[in-house]
Coordinates of C-alpha atoms and ligand atoms in Angstrom, one line a residue:
X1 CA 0.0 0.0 0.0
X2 CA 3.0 2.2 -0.6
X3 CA 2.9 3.0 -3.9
X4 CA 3.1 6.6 -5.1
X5 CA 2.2 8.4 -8.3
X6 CA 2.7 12.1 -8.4
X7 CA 1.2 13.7 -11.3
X8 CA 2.7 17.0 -12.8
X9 CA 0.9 20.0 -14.3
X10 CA 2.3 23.6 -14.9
X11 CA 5.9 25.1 -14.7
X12 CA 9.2 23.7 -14.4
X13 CA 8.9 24.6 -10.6
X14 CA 6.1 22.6 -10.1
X15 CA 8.2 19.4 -11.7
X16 CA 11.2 20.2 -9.3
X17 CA 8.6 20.6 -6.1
X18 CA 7.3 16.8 -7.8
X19 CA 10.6 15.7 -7.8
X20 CA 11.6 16.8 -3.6
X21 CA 8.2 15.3 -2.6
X22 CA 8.9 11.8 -4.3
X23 CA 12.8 12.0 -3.0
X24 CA 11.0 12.6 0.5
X25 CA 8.8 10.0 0.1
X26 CA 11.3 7.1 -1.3
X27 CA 13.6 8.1 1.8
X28 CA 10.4 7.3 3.8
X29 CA 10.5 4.1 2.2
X30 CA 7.1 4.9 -0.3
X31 CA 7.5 3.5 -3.8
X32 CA 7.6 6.0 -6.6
X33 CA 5.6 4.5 -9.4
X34 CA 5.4 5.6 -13.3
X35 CA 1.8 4.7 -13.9
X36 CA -1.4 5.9 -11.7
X37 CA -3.2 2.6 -12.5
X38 CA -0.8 0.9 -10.2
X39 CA -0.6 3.5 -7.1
X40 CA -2.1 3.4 -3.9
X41 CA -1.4 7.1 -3.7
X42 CA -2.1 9.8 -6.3
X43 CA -0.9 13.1 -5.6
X44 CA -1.7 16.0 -7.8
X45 CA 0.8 18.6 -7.9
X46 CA -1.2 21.6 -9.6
X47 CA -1.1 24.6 -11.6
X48 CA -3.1 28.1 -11.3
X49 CA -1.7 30.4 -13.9
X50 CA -4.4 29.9 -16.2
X51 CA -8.3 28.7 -15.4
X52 CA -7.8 25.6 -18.0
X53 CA -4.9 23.9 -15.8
X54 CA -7.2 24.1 -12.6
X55 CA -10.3 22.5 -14.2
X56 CA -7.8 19.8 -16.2
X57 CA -6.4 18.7 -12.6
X58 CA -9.9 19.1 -11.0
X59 CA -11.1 17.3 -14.1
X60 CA -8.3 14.3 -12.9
X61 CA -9.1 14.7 -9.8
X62 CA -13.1 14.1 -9.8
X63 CA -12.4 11.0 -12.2
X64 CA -10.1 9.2 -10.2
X65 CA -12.5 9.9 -7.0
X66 CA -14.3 6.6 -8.4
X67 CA -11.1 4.6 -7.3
X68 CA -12.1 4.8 -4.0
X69 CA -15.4 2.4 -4.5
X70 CA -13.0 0.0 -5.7
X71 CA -10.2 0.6 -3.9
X72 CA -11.6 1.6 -0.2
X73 CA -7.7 2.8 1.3
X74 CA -7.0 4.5 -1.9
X75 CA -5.4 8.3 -1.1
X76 CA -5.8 11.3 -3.5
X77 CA -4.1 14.2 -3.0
X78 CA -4.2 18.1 -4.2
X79 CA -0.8 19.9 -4.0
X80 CA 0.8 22.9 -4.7
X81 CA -0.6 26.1 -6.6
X82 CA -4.5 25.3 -7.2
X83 CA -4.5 23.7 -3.4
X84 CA -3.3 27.1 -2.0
X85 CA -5.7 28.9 -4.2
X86 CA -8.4 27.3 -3.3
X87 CA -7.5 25.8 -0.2
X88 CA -10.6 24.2 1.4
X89 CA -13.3 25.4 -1.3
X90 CA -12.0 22.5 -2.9
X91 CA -13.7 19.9 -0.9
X92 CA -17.3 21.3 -1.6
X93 CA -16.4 19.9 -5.3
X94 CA -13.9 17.2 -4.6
X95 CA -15.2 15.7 -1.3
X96 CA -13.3 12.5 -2.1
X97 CA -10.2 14.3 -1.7
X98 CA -7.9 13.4 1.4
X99 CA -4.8 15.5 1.5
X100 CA -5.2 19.1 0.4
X101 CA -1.3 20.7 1.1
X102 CA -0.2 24.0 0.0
X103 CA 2.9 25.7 -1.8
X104 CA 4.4 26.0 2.1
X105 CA 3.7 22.6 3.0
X106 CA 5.5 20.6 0.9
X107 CA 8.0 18.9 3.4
X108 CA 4.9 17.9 5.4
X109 CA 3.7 15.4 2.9
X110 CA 5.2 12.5 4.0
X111 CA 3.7 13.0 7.4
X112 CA 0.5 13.6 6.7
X113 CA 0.2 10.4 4.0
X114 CA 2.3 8.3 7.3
X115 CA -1.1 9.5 9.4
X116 CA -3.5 9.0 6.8
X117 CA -2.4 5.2 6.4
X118 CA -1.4 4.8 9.9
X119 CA -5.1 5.8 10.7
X120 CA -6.6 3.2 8.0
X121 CA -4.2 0.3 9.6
X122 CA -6.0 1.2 12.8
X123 CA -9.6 1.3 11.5
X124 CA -9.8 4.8 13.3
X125 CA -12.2 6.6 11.1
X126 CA -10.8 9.9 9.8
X127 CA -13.4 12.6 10.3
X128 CA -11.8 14.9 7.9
X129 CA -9.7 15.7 5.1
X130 CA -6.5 17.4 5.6
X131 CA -5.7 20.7 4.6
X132 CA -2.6 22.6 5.3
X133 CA -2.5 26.2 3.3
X134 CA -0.7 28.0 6.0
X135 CA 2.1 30.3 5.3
X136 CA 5.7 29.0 7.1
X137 CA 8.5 31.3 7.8
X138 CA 11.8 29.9 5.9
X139 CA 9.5 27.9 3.9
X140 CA 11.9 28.6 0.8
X141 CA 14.2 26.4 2.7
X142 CA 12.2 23.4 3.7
X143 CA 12.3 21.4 0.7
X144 CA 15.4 19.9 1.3
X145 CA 17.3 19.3 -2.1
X146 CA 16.8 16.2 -4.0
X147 CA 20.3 15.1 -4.3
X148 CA 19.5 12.5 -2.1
X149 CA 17.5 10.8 -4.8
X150 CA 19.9 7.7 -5.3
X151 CA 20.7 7.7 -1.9
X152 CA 17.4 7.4 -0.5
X153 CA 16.1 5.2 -3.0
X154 CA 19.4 2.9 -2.1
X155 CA 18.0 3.5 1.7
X156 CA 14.8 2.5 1.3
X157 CA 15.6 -0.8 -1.7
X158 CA 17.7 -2.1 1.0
X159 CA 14.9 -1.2 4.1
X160 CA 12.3 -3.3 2.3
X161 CA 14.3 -5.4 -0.1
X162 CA 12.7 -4.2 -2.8
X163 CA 16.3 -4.1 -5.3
X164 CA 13.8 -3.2 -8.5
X165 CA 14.1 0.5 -7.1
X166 CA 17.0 1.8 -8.9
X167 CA 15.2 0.8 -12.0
X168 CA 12.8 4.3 -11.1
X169 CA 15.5 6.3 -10.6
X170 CA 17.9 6.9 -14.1
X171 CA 21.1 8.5 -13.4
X172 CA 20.6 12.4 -13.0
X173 CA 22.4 14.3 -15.8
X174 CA 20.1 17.5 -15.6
X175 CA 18.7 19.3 -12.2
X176 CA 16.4 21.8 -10.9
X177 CA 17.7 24.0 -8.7
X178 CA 15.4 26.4 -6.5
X179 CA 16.7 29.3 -5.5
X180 CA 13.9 31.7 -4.6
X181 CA 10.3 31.2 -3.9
X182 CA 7.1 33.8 -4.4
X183 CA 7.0 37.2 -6.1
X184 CA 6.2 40.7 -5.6
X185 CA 6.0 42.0 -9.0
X186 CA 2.5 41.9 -8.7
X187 CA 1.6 41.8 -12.4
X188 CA -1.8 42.7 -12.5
X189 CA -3.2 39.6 -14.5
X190 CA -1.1 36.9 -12.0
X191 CA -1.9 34.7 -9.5
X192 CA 1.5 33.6 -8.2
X193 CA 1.8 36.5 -5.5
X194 CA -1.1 34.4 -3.9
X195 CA 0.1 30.8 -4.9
X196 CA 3.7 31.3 -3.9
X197 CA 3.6 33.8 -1.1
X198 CA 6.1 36.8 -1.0
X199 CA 9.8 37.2 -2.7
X200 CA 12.3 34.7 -0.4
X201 CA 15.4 33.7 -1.4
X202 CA 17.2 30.8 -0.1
X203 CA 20.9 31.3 1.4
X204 CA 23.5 31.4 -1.6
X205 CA 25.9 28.8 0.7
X206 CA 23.3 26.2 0.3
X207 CA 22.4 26.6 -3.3
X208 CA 26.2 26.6 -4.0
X209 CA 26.5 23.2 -1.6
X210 CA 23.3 21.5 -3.9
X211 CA 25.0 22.3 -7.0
X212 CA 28.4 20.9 -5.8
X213 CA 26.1 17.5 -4.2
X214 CA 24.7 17.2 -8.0
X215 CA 27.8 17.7 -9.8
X216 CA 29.6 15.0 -7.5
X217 CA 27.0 12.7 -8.3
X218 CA 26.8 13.0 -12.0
X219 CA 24.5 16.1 -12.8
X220 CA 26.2 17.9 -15.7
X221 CA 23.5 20.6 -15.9
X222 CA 22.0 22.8 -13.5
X223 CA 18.3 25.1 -14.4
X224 CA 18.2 27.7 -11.4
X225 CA 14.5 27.7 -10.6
X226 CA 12.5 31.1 -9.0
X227 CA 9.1 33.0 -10.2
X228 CA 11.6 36.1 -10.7
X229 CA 14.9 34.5 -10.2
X230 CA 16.9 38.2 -11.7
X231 CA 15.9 39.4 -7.9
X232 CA 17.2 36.6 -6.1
X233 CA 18.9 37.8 -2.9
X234 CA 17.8 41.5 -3.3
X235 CA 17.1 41.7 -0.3
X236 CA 19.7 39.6 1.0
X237 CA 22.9 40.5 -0.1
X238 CA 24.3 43.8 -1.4
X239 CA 25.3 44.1 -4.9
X240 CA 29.8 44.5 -5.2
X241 CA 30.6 46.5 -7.7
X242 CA 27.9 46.8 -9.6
X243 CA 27.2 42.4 -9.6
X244 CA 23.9 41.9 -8.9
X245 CA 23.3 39.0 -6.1
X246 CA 21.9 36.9 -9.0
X247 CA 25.0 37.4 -11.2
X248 CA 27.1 36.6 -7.8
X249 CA 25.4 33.5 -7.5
X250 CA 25.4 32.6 -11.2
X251 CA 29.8 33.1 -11.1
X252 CA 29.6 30.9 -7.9
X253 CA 28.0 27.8 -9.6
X254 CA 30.1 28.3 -12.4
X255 CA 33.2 28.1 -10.5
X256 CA 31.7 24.5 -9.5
X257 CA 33.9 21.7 -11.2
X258 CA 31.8 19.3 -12.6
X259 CA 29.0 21.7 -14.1
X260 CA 29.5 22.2 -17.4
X261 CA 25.9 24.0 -18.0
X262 CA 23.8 26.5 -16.2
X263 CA 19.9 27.3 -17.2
X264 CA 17.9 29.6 -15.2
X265 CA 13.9 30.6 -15.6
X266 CA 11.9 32.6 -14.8
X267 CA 13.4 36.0 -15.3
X268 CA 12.2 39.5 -15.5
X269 CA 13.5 42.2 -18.1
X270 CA 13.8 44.4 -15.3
X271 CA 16.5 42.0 -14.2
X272 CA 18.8 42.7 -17.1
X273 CA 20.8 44.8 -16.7
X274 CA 24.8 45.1 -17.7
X275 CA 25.8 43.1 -15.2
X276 CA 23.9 39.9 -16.6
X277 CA 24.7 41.0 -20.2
X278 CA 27.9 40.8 -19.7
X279 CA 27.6 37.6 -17.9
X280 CA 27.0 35.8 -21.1
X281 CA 30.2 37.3 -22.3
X282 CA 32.6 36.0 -20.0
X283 CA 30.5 32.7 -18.5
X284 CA 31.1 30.0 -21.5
X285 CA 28.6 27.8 -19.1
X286 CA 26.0 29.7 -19.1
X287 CA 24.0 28.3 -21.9
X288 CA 23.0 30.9 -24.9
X289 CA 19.2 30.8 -24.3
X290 CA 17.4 33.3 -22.8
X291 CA 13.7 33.0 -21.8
X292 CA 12.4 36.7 -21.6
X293 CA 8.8 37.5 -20.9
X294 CA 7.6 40.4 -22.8
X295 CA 4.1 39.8 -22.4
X296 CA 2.7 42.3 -24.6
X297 CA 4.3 44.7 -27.3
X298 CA 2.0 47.8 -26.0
X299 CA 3.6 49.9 -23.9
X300 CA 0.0 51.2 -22.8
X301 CA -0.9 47.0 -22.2
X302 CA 2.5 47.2 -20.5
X303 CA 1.4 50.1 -18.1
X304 CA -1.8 48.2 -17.8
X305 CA 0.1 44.7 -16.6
X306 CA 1.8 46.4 -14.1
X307 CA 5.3 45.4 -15.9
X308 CA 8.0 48.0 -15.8
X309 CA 9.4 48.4 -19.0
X310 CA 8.7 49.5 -22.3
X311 CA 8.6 47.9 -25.9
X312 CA 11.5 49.8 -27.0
X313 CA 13.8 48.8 -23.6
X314 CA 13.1 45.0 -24.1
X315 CA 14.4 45.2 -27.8
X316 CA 17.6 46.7 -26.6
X317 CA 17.7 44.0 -24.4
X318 CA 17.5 41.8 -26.8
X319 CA 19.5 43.3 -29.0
X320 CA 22.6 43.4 -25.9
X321 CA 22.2 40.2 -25.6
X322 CA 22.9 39.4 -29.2
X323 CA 25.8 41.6 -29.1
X324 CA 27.3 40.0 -26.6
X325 CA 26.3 36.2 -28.3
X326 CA 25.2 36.4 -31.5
X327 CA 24.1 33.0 -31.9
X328 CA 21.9 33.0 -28.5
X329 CA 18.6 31.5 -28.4
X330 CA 15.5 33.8 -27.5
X331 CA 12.0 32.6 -25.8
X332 CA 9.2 34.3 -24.9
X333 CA 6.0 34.6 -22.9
X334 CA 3.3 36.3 -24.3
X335 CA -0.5 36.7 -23.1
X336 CA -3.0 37.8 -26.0
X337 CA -6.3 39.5 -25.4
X338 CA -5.7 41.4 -22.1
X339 CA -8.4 43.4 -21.1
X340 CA -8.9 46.4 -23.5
X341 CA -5.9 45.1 -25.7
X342 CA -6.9 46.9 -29.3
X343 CA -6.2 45.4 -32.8
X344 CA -3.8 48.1 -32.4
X345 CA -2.1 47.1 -29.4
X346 CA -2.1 43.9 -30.3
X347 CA -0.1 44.3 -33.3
X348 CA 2.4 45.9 -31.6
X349 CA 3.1 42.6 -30.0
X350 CA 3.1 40.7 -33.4
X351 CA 5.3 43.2 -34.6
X352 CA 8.0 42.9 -31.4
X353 CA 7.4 39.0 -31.6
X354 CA 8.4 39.3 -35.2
X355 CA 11.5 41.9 -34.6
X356 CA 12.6 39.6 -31.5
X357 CA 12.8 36.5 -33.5
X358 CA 11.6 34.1 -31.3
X359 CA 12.9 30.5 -31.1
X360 CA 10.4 29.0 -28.8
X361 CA 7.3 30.9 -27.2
X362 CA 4.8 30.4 -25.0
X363 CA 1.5 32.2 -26.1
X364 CA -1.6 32.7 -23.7
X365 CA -4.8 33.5 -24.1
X366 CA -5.5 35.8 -21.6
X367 CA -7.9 34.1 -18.4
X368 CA -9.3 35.9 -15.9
X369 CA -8.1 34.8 -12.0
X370 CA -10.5 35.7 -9.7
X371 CA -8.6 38.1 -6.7
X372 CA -5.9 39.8 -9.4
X373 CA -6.6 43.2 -10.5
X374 CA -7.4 42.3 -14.3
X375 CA -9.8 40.6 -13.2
X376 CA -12.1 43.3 -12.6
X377 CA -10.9 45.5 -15.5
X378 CA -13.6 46.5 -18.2
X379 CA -13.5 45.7 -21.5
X380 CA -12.5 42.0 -21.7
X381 CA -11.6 40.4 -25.1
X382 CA -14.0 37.3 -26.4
X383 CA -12.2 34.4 -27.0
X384 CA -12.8 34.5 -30.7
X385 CA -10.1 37.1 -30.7
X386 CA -7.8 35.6 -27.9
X387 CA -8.4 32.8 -30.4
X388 CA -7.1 34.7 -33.5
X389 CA -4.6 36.7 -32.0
X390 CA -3.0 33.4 -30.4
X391 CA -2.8 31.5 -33.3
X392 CA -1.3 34.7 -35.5
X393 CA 1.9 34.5 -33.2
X394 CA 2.1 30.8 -33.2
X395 CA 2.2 30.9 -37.0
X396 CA 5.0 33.3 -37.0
X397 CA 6.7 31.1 -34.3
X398 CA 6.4 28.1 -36.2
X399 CA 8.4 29.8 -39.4
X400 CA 11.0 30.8 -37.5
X401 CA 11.4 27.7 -35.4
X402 CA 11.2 25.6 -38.8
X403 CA 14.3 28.8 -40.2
X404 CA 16.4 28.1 -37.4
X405 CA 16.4 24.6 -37.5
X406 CA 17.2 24.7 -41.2
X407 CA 20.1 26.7 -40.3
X408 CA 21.5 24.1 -38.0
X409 CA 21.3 21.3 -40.6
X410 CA 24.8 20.2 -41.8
X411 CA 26.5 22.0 -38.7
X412 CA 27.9 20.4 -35.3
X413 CA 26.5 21.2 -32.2
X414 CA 27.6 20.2 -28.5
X415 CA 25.0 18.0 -27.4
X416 CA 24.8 16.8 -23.6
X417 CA 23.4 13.3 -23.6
X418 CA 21.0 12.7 -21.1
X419 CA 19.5 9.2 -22.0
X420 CA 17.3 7.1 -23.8
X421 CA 14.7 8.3 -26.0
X422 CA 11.3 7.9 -25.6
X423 CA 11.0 4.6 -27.4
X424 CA 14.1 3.3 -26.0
X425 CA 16.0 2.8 -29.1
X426 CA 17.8 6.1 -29.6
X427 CA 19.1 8.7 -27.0
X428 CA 18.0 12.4 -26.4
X429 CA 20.1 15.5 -25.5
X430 CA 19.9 19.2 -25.8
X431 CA 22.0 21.4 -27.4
X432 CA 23.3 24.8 -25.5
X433 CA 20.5 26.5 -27.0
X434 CA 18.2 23.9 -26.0
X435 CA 17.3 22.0 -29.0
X436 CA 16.1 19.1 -28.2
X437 CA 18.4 16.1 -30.7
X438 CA 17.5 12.4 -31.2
X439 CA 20.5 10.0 -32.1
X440 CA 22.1 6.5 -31.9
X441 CA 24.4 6.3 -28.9
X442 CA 26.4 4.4 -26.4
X443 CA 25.3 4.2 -23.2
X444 CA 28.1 4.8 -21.9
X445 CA 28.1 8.1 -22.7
X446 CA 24.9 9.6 -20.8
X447 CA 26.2 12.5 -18.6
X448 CA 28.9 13.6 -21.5
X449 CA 28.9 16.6 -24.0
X450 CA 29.8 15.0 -27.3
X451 CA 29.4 16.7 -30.7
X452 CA 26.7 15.6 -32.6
X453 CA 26.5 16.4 -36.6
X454 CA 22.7 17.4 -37.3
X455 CA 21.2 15.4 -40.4
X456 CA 17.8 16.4 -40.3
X457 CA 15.5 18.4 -38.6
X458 CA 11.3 18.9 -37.9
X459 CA 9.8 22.0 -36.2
X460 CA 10.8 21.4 -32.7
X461 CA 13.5 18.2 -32.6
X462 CA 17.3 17.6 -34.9
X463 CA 18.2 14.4 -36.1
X464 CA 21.8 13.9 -36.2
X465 CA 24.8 11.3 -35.4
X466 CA 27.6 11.8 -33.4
X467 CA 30.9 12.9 -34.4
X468 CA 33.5 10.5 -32.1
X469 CA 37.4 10.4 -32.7
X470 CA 38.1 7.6 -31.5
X471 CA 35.4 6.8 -29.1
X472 CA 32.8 4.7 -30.0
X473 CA 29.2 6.1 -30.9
Ligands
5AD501 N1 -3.8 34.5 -18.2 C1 -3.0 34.1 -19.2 N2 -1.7 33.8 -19.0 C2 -1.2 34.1 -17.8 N3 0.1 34.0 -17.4 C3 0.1 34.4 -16.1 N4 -1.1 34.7 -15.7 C4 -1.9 34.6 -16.8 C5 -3.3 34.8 -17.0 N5 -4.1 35.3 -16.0 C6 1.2 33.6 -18.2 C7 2.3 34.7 -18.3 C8 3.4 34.1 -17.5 C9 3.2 32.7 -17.7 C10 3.9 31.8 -16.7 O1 1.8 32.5 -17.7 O2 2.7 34.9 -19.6 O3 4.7 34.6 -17.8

């Protein structure tokens, strides 16, 4: 009765939240388990950016509720985002639901699920769901890194004698680091301020110390996780001459032997300033991809969103940014139909989306969430437009994603190889600027940066074979 499936939905955050609770839960001796239809435990870890990722996981949630007829000890459980923006509202809907646990709480989940199960065993009847929403002070802190993965898998195969264990744990080549939880940007269409709590960063000794844990055990690649991660430490640590606490902390995981890559997201433009410009210049780990939300191409949208910065300042941005690496890799977020947004306005955006030259983008339709000030602006857009306006961008982004690629066929790029493919037969890996590249390789070289030549190429993945002297492919 101790197997686990967690399921994912929303931001790279909420994967690396996913991946501390199972690494809690395997040190607690709980199975981790790939597929729901064999868990005893299903855990949702949700999203709350947009209304459509609540009702899909509310959706899950109210199907799987029938388990329990079948299955009387079965647990379901909300986490994360949705569960501390809805809290205890969500039992009126979902009365099935056990474990309600919220951004703050994460660290707790293996206690509760110990008492839910230590209650069944008992045949104590459990008057109540559980819900834990509250705010904790140092809560940025409490999920304990998950380098402990192997470790505490090793722990628990050899508590229970269950050996098949390392078979759910691959070897780690790629991490997610969090360095920062919550935001105070209070962009006026966003719901994180209330899902995530206020700005805190977490000390830059322990971030440093996970990184170093990672690299000793294997990870190659490191993706600095935060809702605004260019304003970690702000209020921390004082910037040294003229080094933003981010950049500090970006030049002290580079300085870590064993890394060989460094990712971070979510940034702000606001956050760029020379310092992190020039960071691309002198950091050859830093990978050449930057993920920059513009949002909208209106500086009166801009205004609007509460987002400090103007159309014309996020193109010199960019364009700083290609000075200083003229091959770097640009994405975007963008959310269409705003409240009052104009045909106008709106092809403002298309026409910074177009100047920007996007390589990958994230395009939203704009959805109201309840408690944010856009909720109650006038003038909202009907989703005919949201409709149109979304899929004008994503046209334009498939071109360019389809030119780029082009561009790459024929030439060699450094590929880090992370593992099998999904089918099993091939092996994947990213290139710097985070193309994703299928190929035939050894297993023996998962966790290396090899050069791979790039045959052939589709919209979003290259082909290609690797270029070994000497080594075998
Ligand atoms: N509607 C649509 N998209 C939104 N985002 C955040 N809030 C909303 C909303 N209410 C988008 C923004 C943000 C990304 C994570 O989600 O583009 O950068």
């Amino acid at each position: 009765m101790n197997r686990v499936h967690i399921k994912t939905y929303g931001c790279q955050m909420n994967e690396r939240d996913s991946e501390a609770v199972a690494a809690m839960l395997r040190a607690r001796g709980y199975r981790i388990v790939a597929s729901e239809d064999d868990c005893d435990v299903l855990l949702l870890n949700t999203c709350s950016v947009r209304d459509a990722a609540e009702q899909k996981a509310i959706g899950k949630a109210a199907n799987i509720a029938h388990r329990k007829r079948k299955q009387p000890d079965f647990v379901l459980g909300i986490l994360g985002c949705m569960a501390q923006n809805r809290g205890a509202e969500l039992l009126d809907k979902l009365p099935d639901v056990d474990l309600i646990v919220g951004t703050q709480k994460f660290h707790q989940v293996p206690d509760y699920l110990d008492n839910i199960r230590a209650a069944r065993a008992a045949g104590v009847p459990i008057a109540s769901s559980i819900v834990d929403i509250a705010e904790e002070v140092g809560s940025q802190n409490t999920i304990r890194d998950h380098v402990l993965t192997q470790d505490a898998a090793a722990a628990a195969a050899g508590a229970d004698g269950d050996v098949a264990m390392d078979a759910d744990v691959p070897p780690q080549i790629s991490a997610f680091v969090s360095i920062q939880q919550g935001c105070n940007m209070d962009c006026a269409f966003c719901i994180v301020p209330k899902t995530r709590g206020d700005e805190r960063s977490r000390p830059m000794n322990d971030i440093v110390a996970e990184c170093r844990a990672l690299a000793d055990r294997g990870v190659r690649e490191v993706t600095l996780l935060g809702q605004i991660v260019t304003s970690y430490g702000r209020r921390d640590y004082v910037h040294t001459e003229g080094i933003s606490p981010f950049v500090q902390l970006l030049d002290r995981v580079h300085a870590i032997e064993g890394i060989e890559r460094i990712r971070f997201t979510s940034p702000h433009p606001r956050g760029f300033k020379q310092d992190l410009v020039e960071a691309y210049g002198r950091m050859p780990k830093l990978c050449g991809y930057v993920h920059l939300p513009m949002q909208s191409g209106s500086n009166r949208i801009l205004r609007a969103m509460n987002r400090p910065y103007t159309r014309e300042r996020y193109f010199e941005i960019v364009e700083a940014l290609r000075a200083v690496r003229p091959d770097m890799y640009f994405s975007t977020d963008i959310i269409v139909g705003f409240p009052g947004e104009t045909d106008e306005e709106f092809e403002q955006t298309r026409d910074l989306f177009e100047r920007a030259n996007y390589d990958m983008a994230y395009v939203f339709k704009y959805s109201i969430r309840s408690g944010t000030p856009a909720a109650v602006m006038g003038d909202q857009i009907s989703d005919d437009v949201k409709e149109a306006r979304n899929a004008t961008l994503l046209g334009l982004l498939q071109k360019n994603s389809v030119r780029r690629n082009a561009t790459l066929v024929g030439k060699v790029e450094e590929v880090l190889v992370e593992g099998p493919d999904k089918t099993g037969k091939k092996f994947t890996g990213r290139t710097r600027g985070n193309r994703v590249c299928i190929f035939d390789a050894n297993p023996r070289l998962i966790g290396q940066l090899v050069p791979l030549l790039i045959e052939r190429a589709s919209v979003s993945t290259l082909y290609g074979e690797l270029v070994l002297c000497g080594v075998e492919a």
